Amino acid sequence: ECALPETYQTWFQLTNLHIYLLLVRFRALPPDQAKIYSQELVNHFFIDAESRMRDRFGVQTSRLVKGYMRDMHMQHRGSVLGLDEGLVGGDHRLAQAIWRNVWGAGWGTVAGVKRKLEGVDRNAEGEKDDPEGEPELARDLASFDPELEKRTATSPYARAAATRRAEEMANKFKQSVSPPTSTDAATFDSLPEMTFPIHLLRVTKFIRRETNRLAELSDDEIRMGIVQNRGGGRDQSGMAKRRSEEAAYATRSIASFGKI
């Protein structure tokens, strides 16, 4: 919906938003627990980040992976600072931080890490220190390899992505054979930059809403990983009802971001 490219950078920044929301909530835990939970979450995030970079986006050159991981760590720290400033500085500051990190200060022009072409960065002796040519942008392998899902050596991440990609392409084909409901809809689909302010506003509200919702959950719920309201039984107050509504909305929002 946001017209972002299916690149590693997009995956990293969207996931980083959710990591940030949890880090903010962890700060409210007792200091010793806050430090442990925050550090372990970041550790697992970057373990996952390296795994996806190699398996799902095809970046295998060790020198590239190390350099990109260092860059991602700096991006993560910078985004935390920017989003923190946005939370206390008003929605315009928060929107600016989101625009810089998720959209790369552009409209759907976020690039990402690059991978070397097969036969260029490797030879019989191993990796070349001075590879020939320019590396290509590392896009989601599931977006252009229809056979990815069937390969036995493919990572679970890539297989799941390939399955989702096939379903999305099938849905797009069904929609393409039906005429648009209005000229406006067709215009917005063909010019995603026109909808950029709308999507930026949605993401800004999403972060505000999730920050408040997580703050209402108890420390025990956070420690146990129960971050969605279960509903019924224990509290029928207005706050519980509002929490349930916010949780349902957040679930739909997370599902939309989860496409990549």
XYZ file of C-alpha atoms in Angstrom:
260
model
C 0.000 0.000 0.000
C 2.880 2.388 0.663
C 4.537 1.592 -2.706
C 7.804 0.671 -1.017
C 10.171 -1.600 -2.964
C 10.584 -5.214 -1.899
C 14.112 -4.694 -0.673
C 16.033 -5.589 2.441
C 15.992 -1.961 3.564
C 12.197 -1.943 3.540
C 12.001 -5.140 5.593
C 14.597 -3.869 8.059
C 12.968 -0.496 8.675
C 9.412 -1.835 8.992
C 10.573 -4.497 11.437
C 12.649 -1.893 13.249
C 9.475 0.107 13.937
C 8.000 -2.798 15.890
C 11.291 -3.415 17.680
C 11.255 0.240 18.714
C 7.728 -0.004 20.134
C 8.771 -2.906 22.363
C 11.977 -1.159 23.436
C 9.921 1.843 24.560
C 7.664 -0.391 26.664
C 10.616 -2.316 28.134
C 11.920 0.932 29.616
C 8.982 0.882 32.046
C 10.091 -2.488 33.486
C 12.320 -2.613 36.578
C 15.785 -1.357 35.525
C 17.564 -4.737 35.631
C 14.795 -6.424 33.622
C 14.537 -3.524 31.181
C 18.223 -3.843 30.343
C 18.072 -7.618 29.816
C 14.873 -7.622 27.756
C 16.032 -4.734 25.580
C 19.463 -6.227 24.919
C 18.129 -9.678 24.085
C 15.465 -8.257 21.764
C 18.101 -6.279 19.855
C 20.409 -9.326 19.764
C 17.704 -11.519 18.249
C 16.680 -8.767 15.839
C 20.164 -8.597 14.357
C 20.566 -12.377 14.281
C 17.349 -12.459 12.268
C 18.541 -9.516 10.155
C 21.745 -11.294 9.134
C 19.926 -14.555 8.458
C 17.414 -12.864 6.153
C 20.125 -10.873 4.417
C 21.888 -14.097 3.487
C 18.987 -16.503 2.896
C 16.140 -14.356 1.641
C 17.971 -11.522 -0.095
C 20.957 -13.440 -1.416
C 23.786 -11.393 0.118
C 26.487 -14.005 0.702
C 29.784 -12.123 0.482
C 31.142 -11.985 4.038
C 32.746 -8.572 3.566
C 29.466 -7.093 2.346
C 27.438 -8.695 5.141
C 29.758 -7.337 7.832
C 29.690 -3.856 6.375
C 25.918 -3.833 5.952
C 25.337 -5.162 9.459
C 27.461 -2.329 10.823
C 25.408 0.153 8.796
C 22.143 -1.419 9.984
C 23.264 -1.093 13.593
C 23.920 2.618 13.086
C 20.545 3.012 11.361
C 18.836 1.283 14.273
C 20.446 3.541 16.859
C 19.720 6.638 14.809
C 16.082 5.667 14.277
C 15.571 5.071 18.011
C 16.861 8.565 18.743
C 14.722 10.118 16.006
C 11.543 8.274 17.005
C 12.127 9.111 20.675
C 12.354 12.775 19.745
C 9.149 12.383 17.742
C 7.213 10.835 20.605
C 7.896 13.840 22.834
C 8.186 16.507 20.147
C 4.829 16.187 18.419
C 3.404 14.377 15.419
C 5.298 16.535 12.930
C 8.607 15.403 14.475
C 7.448 11.797 14.597
C 6.327 11.913 10.959
C 9.703 13.351 9.968
C 11.508 10.459 11.681
C 9.262 7.914 9.965
C 9.738 9.634 6.603
C 13.520 9.578 6.955
C 13.765 5.964 8.057
C 10.947 4.115 6.284
C 10.704 6.167 3.084
C 14.360 7.192 2.963
C 13.322 10.878 2.772
C 11.614 10.144 -0.552
C 8.449 8.597 -1.919
C 8.941 4.855 -2.269
C 12.546 5.332 -3.399
C 14.193 3.444 -0.545
C 17.118 1.412 -1.846
C 18.820 -1.203 0.293
C 21.792 -3.511 0.545
C 23.353 -4.929 -2.607
C 24.571 -8.382 -3.517
C 27.368 -9.319 -5.884
C 26.546 -11.193 -9.066
C 27.370 -14.871 -9.210
C 30.723 -15.389 -10.903
C 31.821 -11.843 -10.145
C 32.544 -11.785 -6.433
C 33.540 -15.433 -6.172
C 35.886 -17.694 -8.073
C 37.752 -20.943 -7.461
C 40.091 -19.189 -5.018
C 37.271 -17.616 -3.018
C 36.135 -14.042 -2.757
C 37.894 -11.351 -4.711
C 39.088 -8.289 -2.848
C 38.395 -6.103 -5.865
C 35.343 -7.574 -7.611
C 34.466 -6.558 -11.130
C 31.375 -4.547 -11.945
C 28.740 -3.085 -9.698
C 26.669 -5.146 -7.249
C 22.935 -5.332 -7.870
C 20.237 -4.297 -5.456
C 19.285 -7.160 -3.155
C 15.567 -7.605 -3.609
C 13.363 -10.211 -1.982
C 14.211 -13.450 -3.788
C 10.602 -14.558 -3.469
C 9.518 -11.669 -5.690
C 11.230 -12.950 -8.838
C 11.991 -16.666 -8.313
C 8.787 -18.734 -8.669
C 10.668 -21.953 -7.935
C 12.044 -20.746 -4.625
C 9.318 -22.396 -2.561
C 10.061 -25.847 -3.994
C 13.765 -25.928 -3.238
C 14.656 -28.142 -0.280
C 17.607 -25.971 0.785
C 15.566 -22.778 0.890
C 15.159 -21.155 4.292
C 11.721 -21.147 5.968
C 11.647 -17.357 5.608
C 12.072 -17.503 1.856
C 9.567 -20.344 1.394
C 6.936 -18.484 3.386
C 7.640 -15.331 1.408
C 7.306 -17.211 -1.878
C 3.927 -18.600 -0.819
C 2.655 -15.156 0.168
C 4.023 -13.671 -3.022
C 2.165 -16.218 -5.167
C -1.088 -15.475 -3.321
C -0.613 -11.723 -3.733
C 0.110 -12.067 -7.445
C -3.018 -14.192 -7.892
C -5.101 -11.559 -6.111
C -3.584 -8.788 -8.217
C -4.496 -10.700 -11.377
C -8.094 -11.060 -10.219
C -8.282 -7.336 -9.522
C -6.680 -6.429 -12.841
C -9.398 -8.164 -14.869
C -12.074 -6.051 -13.178
C -12.447 -2.370 -14.108
C -11.636 0.149 -11.378
C -14.597 1.384 -9.380
C -13.709 5.012 -10.028
C -11.302 7.229 -11.891
C -9.927 8.458 -8.580
C -9.001 4.933 -7.506
C -7.196 4.301 -10.772
C -5.310 7.582 -10.454
C -4.166 6.831 -6.921
C -3.024 3.323 -7.900
C -0.943 4.681 -10.770
C 0.505 7.576 -8.754
C 1.448 6.206 -5.310
C 3.213 9.458 -4.408
C -0.230 11.059 -4.212
C -1.153 8.746 -1.345
C 2.164 9.210 0.487
C 0.810 11.791 3.005
C -2.089 9.459 3.808
C 0.192 6.509 4.501
C 2.612 8.628 6.512
C -0.284 9.809 8.668
C -1.468 6.214 9.151
C 1.954 5.023 10.293
C 2.318 8.011 12.618
C -1.053 7.271 14.228
C -0.170 3.577 14.415
C 2.952 4.309 16.484
C 1.025 6.621 18.817
C -1.758 4.071 19.213
C 0.558 1.128 19.849
C 2.661 3.093 22.335
C -0.436 3.871 24.380
C -1.810 0.334 24.092
C 1.413 -1.312 25.222
C 1.647 1.127 28.117
C -1.738 -0.094 29.385
C -0.586 -3.713 29.514
C 0.818 -4.949 32.808
C 4.492 -5.765 33.278
C 3.572 -9.424 33.728
C 1.817 -9.475 30.357
C 4.829 -7.871 28.716
C 7.281 -10.295 30.341
C 5.169 -13.276 29.244
C 4.836 -11.944 25.713
C 1.046 -11.561 25.951
C 0.818 -8.305 24.033
C -2.653 -8.798 22.545
C -5.797 -8.402 24.627
C -7.488 -11.755 25.233
C -10.866 -10.194 26.059
C -13.648 -11.299 28.396
C -13.854 -12.124 32.043
C -11.369 -10.252 34.088
C -12.161 -6.580 33.444
C -15.176 -5.095 31.726
C -14.298 -1.456 32.372
C -14.215 1.181 29.673
C -10.429 0.929 29.570
C -10.594 -2.820 28.873
C -13.085 -2.268 26.071
C -10.902 0.441 24.547
C -7.852 -1.799 24.871
C -9.683 -4.558 23.029
C -10.609 -2.198 20.211
C -7.059 -0.878 19.971
C -5.675 -4.436 19.946
C -7.972 -5.430 17.104
C -6.967 -2.387 15.083
C -3.285 -2.984 15.822
C -3.575 -6.608 14.739
C -4.884 -5.510 11.350
C -2.152 -2.886 11.075
C 0.575 -5.389 11.936
C -0.840 -7.833 9.400
C -0.598 -5.210 6.671
C 3.008 -4.451 7.559
C 3.714 -8.203 7.747
C 3.289 -8.645 4.000
C 6.995 -8.185 3.563
